[in-house]
Every structure is written in structure tokens, then in C-alpha cells.
Short mmCIF file of C-alpha atoms (C1' of nucleotides) in Angstrom, two decimals:
data_model
loop_
_atom_site.label_atom_id
_atom_site.label_comp_id
_atom_site.label_asym_id
_atom_site.label_seq_id
_atom_site.Cartn_x
_atom_site.Cartn_y
_atom_site.Cartn_z
CA MET A 241 72.58 99.49 155.87
CA CYS A 242 74.81 100.37 158.81
CA LEU A 243 71.71 101.44 160.74
CA GLY A 244 70.11 98.08 160.04
CA LEU A 245 73.08 96.10 161.30
CA LEU A 246 73.39 98.28 164.39
CA LEU A 247 69.68 97.77 165.09
CA ARG A 248 70.51 94.18 166.05
CA GLN A 249 73.69 94.83 168.00
CA GLU A 250 76.25 97.53 168.55
CA ALA A 251 79.50 97.20 166.64
CA SER A 252 82.61 98.91 165.32
CA GLY A 253 83.24 99.85 161.70
CA TYR A 254 85.57 96.91 161.38
CA GLU A 255 82.92 94.52 162.65
CA ILE A 256 80.33 95.96 160.27
CA LYS A 257 82.66 95.30 157.37
CA LYS A 258 83.07 91.70 158.54
CA ALA A 259 79.29 91.33 158.71
CA PHE A 260 79.08 92.34 155.05
CA GLU A 261 81.46 89.52 154.20
CA GLU A 262 79.31 86.85 155.81
CA ARG A 263 76.62 84.86 154.06
CA PRO A 264 73.91 85.34 153.27
CA LEU A 265 74.35 89.13 153.44
CA ALA A 266 77.48 89.09 151.29
CA ALA A 267 75.45 87.64 148.43
CA PHE A 268 73.36 90.75 147.87
CA GLN A 269 75.00 93.71 149.64
CA ASP A 270 78.56 94.93 149.92
CA ALA A 271 80.50 97.87 151.26
CA SER A 272 84.16 98.72 151.68
CA TYR A 273 85.90 100.55 154.51
CA GLY A 274 86.04 103.55 152.23
CA SER A 275 82.28 103.87 152.41
CA ILE A 276 81.57 102.48 155.87
CA TYR A 277 83.80 104.76 157.97
CA PRO A 278 82.59 108.01 156.39
CA ALA A 279 78.99 106.77 156.66
CA LEU A 280 79.39 106.09 160.39
CA SER A 281 80.84 109.57 160.91
CA ARG A 282 77.98 111.19 159.03
CA LEU A 283 75.32 109.19 160.85
CA THR A 284 76.90 110.07 164.18
CA ALA A 285 77.06 113.75 163.27
CA ALA A 286 73.39 113.57 162.32
CA GLY A 287 72.55 112.07 165.70
CA LEU A 288 71.38 108.72 164.34
CA LEU A 289 74.25 106.90 166.00
CA ALA A 290 76.09 107.26 169.28
CA CYS A 291 79.74 106.42 169.49
CA ARG A 292 81.86 105.41 172.46
CA ASP A 293 85.60 104.88 172.41
CA ARG A 294 87.10 101.78 173.86
CA PRO A 295 90.86 102.38 174.28
CA GLN A 296 93.02 99.50 173.16
CA ASP A 297 96.48 98.15 173.62
CA GLY A 298 98.64 98.93 170.60
CA ARG A 299 95.78 99.09 168.10
CA PRO A 300 93.85 102.27 167.40
CA ASP A 301 90.97 102.86 169.78
CA LYS A 302 87.93 100.79 168.90
CA LYS A 303 84.91 102.96 168.19
CA ILE A 304 81.75 101.18 169.15
CA TYR A 305 78.60 102.52 167.54
CA ARG A 306 75.11 102.17 168.91
CA ILE A 307 71.88 103.23 167.22
CA THR A 308 69.87 106.03 168.85
CA GLN A 309 66.12 106.44 169.02
CA SER A 310 66.10 108.88 166.10
CA GLY A 311 68.35 106.41 164.27
CA ARG A 312 65.70 103.72 164.78
CA GLU A 313 63.04 106.05 163.42
CA ALA A 314 65.16 107.04 160.43
CA PHE A 315 65.80 103.39 159.62
CA ARG A 316 62.12 102.48 159.79
CA ALA A 317 61.36 105.40 157.47
CA ALA A 318 64.10 104.27 155.09
CA LEU A 319 62.66 100.76 155.00
CA HIS A 320 59.34 102.22 153.87
CA ARG A 321 60.82 104.07 150.92
CA PRO A 322 60.23 102.33 147.57
CA VAL A 323 62.83 99.61 147.06
CA ALA A 324 65.26 100.03 144.19
CA PRO A 325 65.16 97.23 141.61
CA ASP A 326 67.77 94.49 141.89
CA LYS A 327 71.01 94.97 140.05
CA TYR A 328 72.67 91.89 138.67
CA ARG A 329 75.69 91.60 136.43
CA SER A 330 77.23 88.33 135.34
CA ASP A 331 80.22 87.96 133.09
CA PHE A 332 79.81 84.20 133.30
CA LEU A 333 76.39 84.31 131.62
CA PHE A 334 77.70 86.72 129.00
CA VAL A 335 80.58 84.37 128.15
CA MET A 336 78.18 81.43 128.01
CA MET A 337 76.21 83.26 125.32
CA PHE A 338 79.29 82.83 123.16
CA ALA A 339 80.13 79.26 124.15
CA ASP A 340 80.45 78.39 120.48
CA CYS A 341 83.61 80.56 120.33
CA LEU A 342 85.30 78.60 123.13
CA ASP A 343 86.99 75.23 123.42
CA ARG A 344 84.92 72.59 125.13
CA SER A 345 87.49 72.25 127.93
CA ILE A 346 87.15 75.93 128.77
CA VAL A 347 83.37 75.74 128.92
CA THR A 348 83.58 72.64 131.10
CA GLY A 349 86.02 74.32 133.47
CA LEU A 350 83.87 77.43 133.73
CA ILE A 351 80.74 75.44 134.56
CA ASP A 352 82.58 73.18 137.02
CA SER A 353 83.95 76.09 138.99
CA ARG A 354 80.60 77.84 138.93
CA ILE A 355 78.89 74.80 140.41
CA ALA A 356 81.65 74.57 143.02
CA ASP A 357 81.08 78.23 143.86
CA TYR A 358 77.34 77.72 144.31
CA ARG A 359 78.01 74.71 146.53
CA ALA A 360 80.40 76.76 148.67
CA ARG A 361 77.75 79.47 149.03
CA ILE A 362 75.18 76.88 150.06
CA ARG A 363 77.55 75.43 152.66
CA ALA A 364 78.29 78.91 154.01
CA ILE A 365 74.61 79.72 154.38
CA GLU A 366 73.83 76.36 155.94
CA SER A 367 76.60 76.76 158.50
CA ASN A 368 75.13 80.11 159.59
CA PHE A 369 71.53 78.95 159.54
CA GLU A 370 71.12 77.80 163.10
CA SER A 371 73.05 80.57 164.80
CA ASN A 372 72.01 84.12 165.59
CA MET A 373 69.77 84.65 162.58
CA SER A 374 66.64 86.76 162.72
CA ASP A 375 63.47 85.40 161.12
CA GLY A 376 63.80 87.81 158.24
CA MET A 377 67.36 86.73 157.63
CA ARG A 378 66.34 83.08 157.70
CA PHE A 379 63.70 83.81 155.05
CA VAL A 380 66.30 85.54 152.88
CA ALA A 381 68.84 82.78 153.43
CA GLY A 382 66.25 80.19 152.45
CA GLN A 383 65.63 81.97 149.18
CA GLY A 384 69.34 81.97 148.53
CA LEU A 385 69.50 78.22 149.06
CA ALA A 386 66.50 77.70 146.77
CA VAL A 387 67.90 79.66 143.84
CA TYR A 388 71.44 78.31 144.18
CA ARG A 389 70.11 74.76 144.18
CA ALA A 390 67.94 75.49 141.16
CA ALA A 391 70.94 76.98 139.36
CA ILE A 392 73.13 73.95 140.09
CA ARG A 393 70.41 71.62 138.95
CA TYR A 394 69.93 73.54 135.70
CA LEU A 395 73.64 73.62 134.98
CA GLU A 396 74.04 69.89 135.59
CA GLU A 397 71.06 68.97 133.45
CA HIS A 398 71.72 71.35 130.55
CA ARG A 399 75.46 71.82 130.39
CA HIS A 400 75.64 69.45 127.43
CA LEU A 401 73.90 72.16 125.38
CA VAL A 402 76.96 74.41 125.52
CA GLU A 403 79.59 71.71 125.93
CA GLY A 404 78.43 70.21 122.68
CA LEU A 405 78.93 73.40 120.66
CA ALA A 406 82.69 73.31 120.35
CA ALA A 407 82.68 69.59 121.00
CA GLN A 408 85.34 68.19 118.74
CA LYS A 409 88.07 70.70 119.49
CA ALA A 410 89.19 69.24 122.81
CA ILE A 411 88.69 65.54 122.31
CA GLY A 412 92.38 64.84 121.85
CA ALA A 413 93.60 67.36 124.41
CA MET B 10 80.15 93.48 125.00
CA CYS B 11 79.64 95.59 121.88
CA LEU B 12 82.05 93.32 120.04
CA GLY B 13 80.01 90.30 121.07
CA LEU B 14 76.75 91.75 119.83
CA LEU B 15 78.33 92.87 116.58
CA LEU B 16 79.72 89.36 116.09
CA ARG B 17 76.18 88.18 115.38
CA GLN B 18 75.03 91.10 113.25
CA GLU B 19 76.03 94.61 112.35
CA ALA B 20 74.17 97.39 114.13
CA SER B 21 74.13 101.04 115.15
CA GLY B 22 74.78 102.35 118.64
CA TYR B 23 71.09 102.90 119.09
CA GLU B 24 70.32 99.31 118.13
CA ILE B 25 72.98 98.00 120.50
CA LYS B 26 71.35 99.91 123.34
CA LYS B 27 68.00 98.36 122.44
CA ALA B 28 69.61 94.91 122.48
CA PHE B 29 70.76 95.53 126.07
CA GLU B 30 67.17 96.23 127.04
CA GLU B 31 65.87 92.92 125.72
CA ARG B 32 65.59 89.74 127.77
CA PRO B 33 67.42 87.71 128.64
CA LEU B 34 70.46 89.98 128.16
CA ALA B 35 68.95 92.84 130.15
CA ALA B 36 68.85 90.59 133.23
CA PHE B 37 72.62 90.43 133.62
CA GLN B 38 74.25 93.17 131.54
CA ASP B 39 73.46 96.81 130.99
CA ALA B 40 74.95 99.85 129.31
CA SER B 41 73.79 103.38 128.65
CA TYR B 42 74.36 105.58 125.60
CA GLY B 43 76.98 107.41 127.61
CA SER B 44 79.16 104.32 127.59
CA ILE B 45 78.14 102.72 124.30
CA TYR B 46 78.88 105.62 121.93
CA PRO B 47 82.37 106.36 123.29
CA ALA B 48 83.11 102.61 123.30
CA LEU B 49 82.15 102.29 119.63
CA SER B 50 84.39 105.25 118.75
CA ARG B 51 87.32 103.78 120.64
CA LEU B 52 86.87 100.33 119.11
CA THR B 53 86.67 101.87 115.65
CA ALA B 54 89.80 103.92 116.24
CA ALA B 55 91.56 100.73 117.38
CA GLY B 56 90.54 98.99 114.18
CA LEU B 57 88.31 96.41 115.87
CA LEU B 58 85.20 97.82 114.22
CA ALA B 59 84.44 99.32 110.83
CA CYS B 60 81.85 102.02 110.52
CA ARG B 61 79.76 103.09 107.56
CA ASP B 62 77.40 106.05 107.45
CA ARG B 63 73.90 105.66 106.19
CA PRO B 64 72.51 109.15 105.55
CA GLN B 65 68.99 109.67 106.80
CA ASP B 66 66.06 111.96 106.33
CA GLY B 67 65.77 114.44 109.19
CA ARG B 68 67.47 112.25 111.80
CA PRO B 69 71.22 112.23 112.29
CA ASP B 70 73.07 109.85 110.01
CA LYS B 71 72.88 106.27 111.19
CA LYS B 72 76.30 104.83 111.83
CA ILE B 73 76.34 101.14 111.19
CA TYR B 74 79.17 99.24 112.83
CA ARG B 75 80.57 95.94 111.66
CA ILE B 76 83.20 93.84 113.42
CA THR B 77 86.56 93.40 111.66
CA GLN B 78 88.83 90.37 111.62
CA SER B 79 91.04 91.81 114.34
CA GLY B 80 87.86 92.63 116.27
CA ARG B 81 86.87 88.98 116.12
CA GLU B 82 90.30 87.97 117.40
CA ALA B 83 90.22 90.52 120.20
CA PHE B 84 86.78 89.32 121.26
CA ARG B 85 87.87 85.67 121.34
CA ALA B 86 90.87 86.68 123.44
CA ALA B 87 88.63 88.66 125.79
CA LEU B 88 86.34 85.66 126.22
CA HIS B 89 89.34 83.63 127.38
CA ARG B 90 90.31 86.09 130.11
CA PRO B 91 89.26 84.97 133.60
CA VAL B 92 85.62 85.87 134.20
CA ALA B 93 84.86 88.41 136.92
CA PRO B 94 82.64 87.13 139.72
CA ASP B 95 78.93 87.96 139.55
CA LYS B 96 77.79 91.14 141.19
CA TYR B 97 74.37 91.15 142.73
CA ARG B 98 72.70 93.78 144.86
CA SER B 99 69.15 93.54 146.12
CA ASP B 100 67.42 96.11 148.26
CA PHE B 101 64.38 93.84 148.38
CA LEU B 102 66.28 91.10 150.19
CA PHE B 103 67.82 93.63 152.56
CA VAL B 104 64.40 95.01 153.43
CA MET B 105 63.08 91.46 153.94
CA MET B 106 65.78 90.91 156.56
CA PHE B 107 63.94 93.52 158.60
CA ALA B 108 60.41 92.36 157.86
CA ASP B 109 59.66 92.50 161.58
CA CYS B 110 59.92 96.32 161.40
CA LEU B 111 57.26 96.56 158.69
CA ASP B 112 53.49 96.30 158.61
CA ARG B 113 52.17 93.07 157.19
CA SER B 114 50.44 94.88 154.32
CA ILE B 115 53.76 96.36 153.24
CA VAL B 116 55.50 93.00 153.25
CA THR B 117 52.63 91.45 151.31
CA GLY B 118 52.72 94.21 148.72
CA LEU B 119 56.48 93.89 148.30
CA ILE B 120 56.30 90.13 147.76
CA ASP B 121 53.33 90.38 145.43
CA SER B 122 55.03 92.88 143.17
CA ARG B 123 58.24 90.87 143.24
CA ILE B 124 56.42 87.76 142.08
CA ALA B 125 54.72 89.82 139.38
CA ASP B 126 58.12 91.10 138.27
CA TYR B 127 59.54 87.58 138.03
CA ARG B 128 56.52 86.46 136.03
CA ALA B 129 56.98 89.38 133.64
CA ARG B 130 60.63 88.43 133.17
CA ILE B 131 59.65 84.84 132.47
CA ARG B 132 57.10 85.93 129.89
CA ALA B 133 59.65 88.22 128.23
CA ILE B 134 62.20 85.41 127.97
CA GLU B 135 59.63 82.93 126.71
CA SER B 136 58.45 85.30 124.01
CA ASN B 137 62.02 85.63 122.72
CA PHE B 138 62.87 81.96 123.03
CA GLU B 139 61.89 80.77 119.58
CA SER B 140 63.24 83.70 117.59
CA ASN B 141 66.79 84.51 116.58
CA MET B 142 68.53 83.07 119.64
CA SER B 143 71.92 81.41 119.48
CA ASP B 144 72.42 78.13 121.32
CA GLY B 145 74.47 79.85 124.00
CA MET B 146 71.76 82.43 124.52
CA ARG B 147 69.13 79.71 124.77
CA PHE B 148 71.21 78.03 127.48
CA VAL B 149 71.49 81.29 129.38
CA ALA B 150 67.80 82.06 128.94
CA GLY B 151 66.94 78.62 130.24
CA GLN B 152 68.93 79.22 133.40
CA GLY B 153 67.06 82.49 133.85
CA LEU B 154 63.74 80.69 133.62
CA ALA B 155 64.91 78.03 136.08
CA VAL B 156 66.02 80.45 138.79
CA TYR B 157 63.06 82.81 138.37
CA ARG B 158 60.67 79.88 138.72
CA ALA B 159 62.53 78.63 141.78
CA ALA B 160 62.39 82.09 143.33
CA ILE B 161 58.64 82.41 142.74
CA ARG B 162 58.06 78.97 144.18
CA TYR B 163 60.11 79.78 147.29
CA LEU B 164 58.33 83.08 147.83
CA GLU B 165 54.89 81.50 147.50
CA GLU B 166 55.71 78.64 149.84
CA HIS B 167 57.55 80.65 152.51
CA ARG B 168 56.05 84.12 152.46
CA HIS B 169 54.07 83.31 155.59
CA LEU B 170 57.39 83.33 157.49
CA VAL B 171 57.76 87.10 157.01
CA GLU B 172 54.10 87.96 156.71
CA GLY B 173 53.54 86.46 160.12
CA LEU B 174 56.13 88.65 161.86
CA ALA B 175 54.12 91.86 162.01
CA ALA B 176 50.93 89.89 161.66
CA GLN B 177 48.39 91.61 163.87
CA LYS B 178 49.10 95.16 162.81
CA ALA B 179 47.13 95.10 159.56
CA ILE B 180 44.24 92.79 160.37
CA GLY B 181 41.69 95.55 160.60
CA ALA B 182 43.08 97.66 157.76
"C1'" DA C 912 48.15 117.91 121.08
"C1'" DG C 913 51.46 115.33 123.30
"C1'" DA C 914 54.26 111.38 124.10
"C1'" DA C 915 57.32 107.95 122.52
"C1'" DA C 916 60.59 106.30 119.30
"C1'" DC C 917 64.44 107.32 116.35
"C1'" DA C 918 69.42 108.89 116.39
"C1'" DT C 919 74.13 110.63 118.06
"C1'" DG C 920 77.14 112.61 121.05
"C1'" DT C 921 79.44 115.39 125.25
"C1'" DA C 922 79.94 117.09 129.98
"C1'" DA C 923 78.90 116.98 134.69
"C1'" DT C 924 78.25 114.33 138.31
"C1'" DC C 925 78.25 110.41 141.54
"C1'" DG C 926 78.66 106.32 144.18
"C1'" DG C 927 82.02 103.50 145.29
"C1'" DT C 928 86.51 101.00 145.22
"C1'" DT C 929 91.52 100.92 145.65
"C1'" DA C 930 95.55 102.57 147.42
"C1'" DC C 931 97.79 104.88 150.91
"C1'" DA C 932 99.14 105.79 155.82
"C1'" DT C 933 100.17 103.42 160.37
"C1'" DG C 934 101.25 99.75 163.40
"C1'" DA C 935 100.72 95.93 167.08
"C1'" DT C 936 99.27 91.10 167.67
"C1'" DT C 937 98.54 86.45 166.55
"C1'" DA C 938 98.59 82.44 163.82
"C1'" DT C 939 101.25 79.41 160.34
"C1'" DA D 1097 109.93 84.59 159.27
"C1'" DT D 1098 105.84 85.72 157.08
"C1'" DA D 1099 101.26 86.27 156.48
"C1'" DA D 1100 96.83 87.32 158.32
"C1'" DT D 1101 93.98 89.72 161.62
"C1'" DC D 1102 92.83 93.67 164.12
"C1'" DA D 1103 91.72 98.76 163.67
"C1'" DT D 1104 90.68 103.54 161.68
"C1'" DG D 1105 90.68 106.91 158.39
"C1'" DT D 1106 91.69 109.92 153.89
"C1'" DA D 1107 92.65 110.87 149.06
"C1'" DA D 1108 92.92 109.55 144.45
"C1'" DC D 1109 90.80 107.45 141.02
"C1'" DC D 1110 87.41 105.07 137.96
"C1'" DG D 1111 83.56 103.32 135.54
"C1'" DA D 1112 79.25 104.54 134.56
"C1'" DT D 1113 74.93 107.07 134.82
"C1'" DT D 1114 72.28 111.28 134.16
"C1'" DA D 1115 71.49 115.40 132.14
"C1'" DC D 1116 72.12 118.26 128.39
"C1'" DA D 1117 72.02 119.47 123.36
"C1'" DT D 1118 69.25 118.86 118.92
"C1'" DG D 1119 65.53 117.60 115.91
"C1'" DT D 1120 62.16 114.62 113.04
"C1'" DT D 1121 58.68 111.18 112.66
"C1'" DT D 1122 55.18 108.21 114.21
"C1'" DC D 1123 51.93 106.53 117.41
"C1'" DT D 1124 47.98 107.45 120.76
#
DNA sequence: AGAAACATGTAATCGGTTACATGATTAT
DNA sequence: ATAATCATGTAACCGATTACATGTTTCT
């Protein structure tokens, strides 16, 4: 993943971490400093990256990584390896399976904040859409928008199914 | 999660594992024997489950677990704890970000098999829809259908965006 | 004949996060 | 003042998977 990001532009470990926090990438990949820094060291030792130090005032030196030719080749080879299946885990959906054990107000709150979360993700993607996005990234971002919108729509149109289950409990609350 | 499944019906560890492999649950939760068996032992030791042995011919005895009253209470309490955010990781989407580094035939194959996978998931959910599904599970299954269909639709309508990137390479192949 | 399903459990391993260590600069 | 951002790196820890251990029955 570091190789892929550095294919587009050179960057420091810190900047790579920031890139993982931006939409749409943040939606389907993540990495912490604890995995990024060692990875950059290993890739550099293997000759897939080159590193140059930019001394800084006060802060630690900034290490700017750049992909090498053999790094480019290794990345292309990696892209051709069979892709691992998606991994998805959702506590929200699990809880919804047991909506009948919850008060209506809880279910309502959960769905409201989930819709708000999807809307925030959509806004974040839309605000990045015009800028420095590659075609591939635009394609991926577009799929994100499509599924988030479908999810919101479903939740709005079918929430009564689970809000009705524990219906009476919260009427007076 | 074991508590939740055992809330609906008593089962053995083996049967719980099978339940995690069935749609729609398999789409957003998973667990291996290596975590299920120890979990059942711990929950039993804590008094949240009761276990009865059914001796069997040849095979090891089947241990059938049943949720206790305090198990029910603990599960309700757990449902009320704040839900962890969804975790999603997709190598497919990452690879698509770099579609311009791939031959067109590769991209086409990847998208084709992804659509086939979504269709299989939809079929699996639909075939379980009528049977012994709780209302909450039906709601969750419905959301699965909605987003899978939206994803297929997006892929079909926009695949040309990434198939065009490396376009010429595979024309004669 | 061989594979898959049935059935439980432990130990080794692994990928990855969190916490720690350090410290100046800038925004609120 | 206080929090957040910038900046790198290591060590401890943790949840969970995979492999191992064992053995019968049923399906292909």
C-alpha cells in the first residue's frame, strides 16, 4: 500500500498516515504508524524505496521516501496477485438483528447516527472529488457514493420495520 | 455473539460456527473454532450459559449450550453498550485505484468475478429470506440486498471508466 | 477410494494496534 | 493555557486465525 501511494508522489511516513485517513481511501484501508514506519524501513532496505533526509527546525528530520524502479516493478507484480476477499465487520448490523431486545428510542438513535455518518462520508468524498484524484480513485469514490446512498435510502424506507418491534416501550419517554 | 445466537435456539459449538457461515450473518461477522470453543467455555464458567452433554456414537460427545437468565441479562446489557464503528477492508477497491497499471483483460476479469460474487451473495440471502428469520435479521438482510444491488449497478454502469484506462493493451489478445 | 461433513479442543503463530518515548510549533 | 499538529520510531500487547490432534460416518 505504501508503494502504491508513493507511486503517485513522494512522501514521508507521517504524510502516508494522513493519506490513509482521507476519504475515500480511509473507507476501505487503514494503517497505523506502528505498521507504516517499519514497512518503510523494510522496503527501503529491500531497495524498493529511496529515502532522503530533510533536516528540520526543532522537529525530527523529515524522511522523504520515493519509489525506485524496482519498487515500481514490485508494485505492479503485487497488483497482479489474486486479490484477497473483502473483510467487513459491523456491530451495528449485529445489534439490529436483535432490535426486538432494545427500546425504540435506542434503535432510533442508532439509525439516526448511522445515517448521519453515511452523510458525512458522502460529503467527505464529494469534497475530494474534484481535486487531485486519479481516474481509478474517482471510480472507487463513485462506488462509495453509490453504496452509501443506497444504504441511506434503505434505512429511511425500512427503519419502521425495526422501530416497530419494541414500539410501545418508549412512547411515554 | 454466541449469546445472541443462543438466545434464539440452543446449539453446539459446531452449529454456531455453521451459523456464522450462513448469509446474511457471514457478510458482517465471523468467528473460527479457535475463538468459539474457548468463548463457550468461558461463558459457561461465568454462568451465562448452561451446557448439557449428548453422548454420541463414534464422534465426540455433542455439547449443547443453552443461555441462562443471567446470560440473557448480560446480552441485553452488551447490546446497549456503544456500538463499535464498522470495519471494512477491500483489496479489490485498492487495486481498482491503480487500474491504469493493469491490462484491460485483468480489470475486466476482476470486475466480472466481483459482480458474480455479489450475485451469489444476493441469491444466498434470498434463499434464506423466507425461512426462520427474525424481523431484525430480515431488516439486516434487506439492507444487504440493497447495497449489493447498488454495487452491481454501479459497476455495470461505470466499469468503462477503468476498463478504458489500459484500453489498447488487450485488443489483440 | 477419497473427500467432505460431523465434532471438540489446544498451541503456535501472526498481523496489527496501542502505548510509550521525545519534543517543538501553531492554533484556539 | 491548552490542545492539536508535526514528526519518527520501538516494545508490549491482543484478538484471532491456522495448524495440529483425533476419529467416524456419509456422500460422490
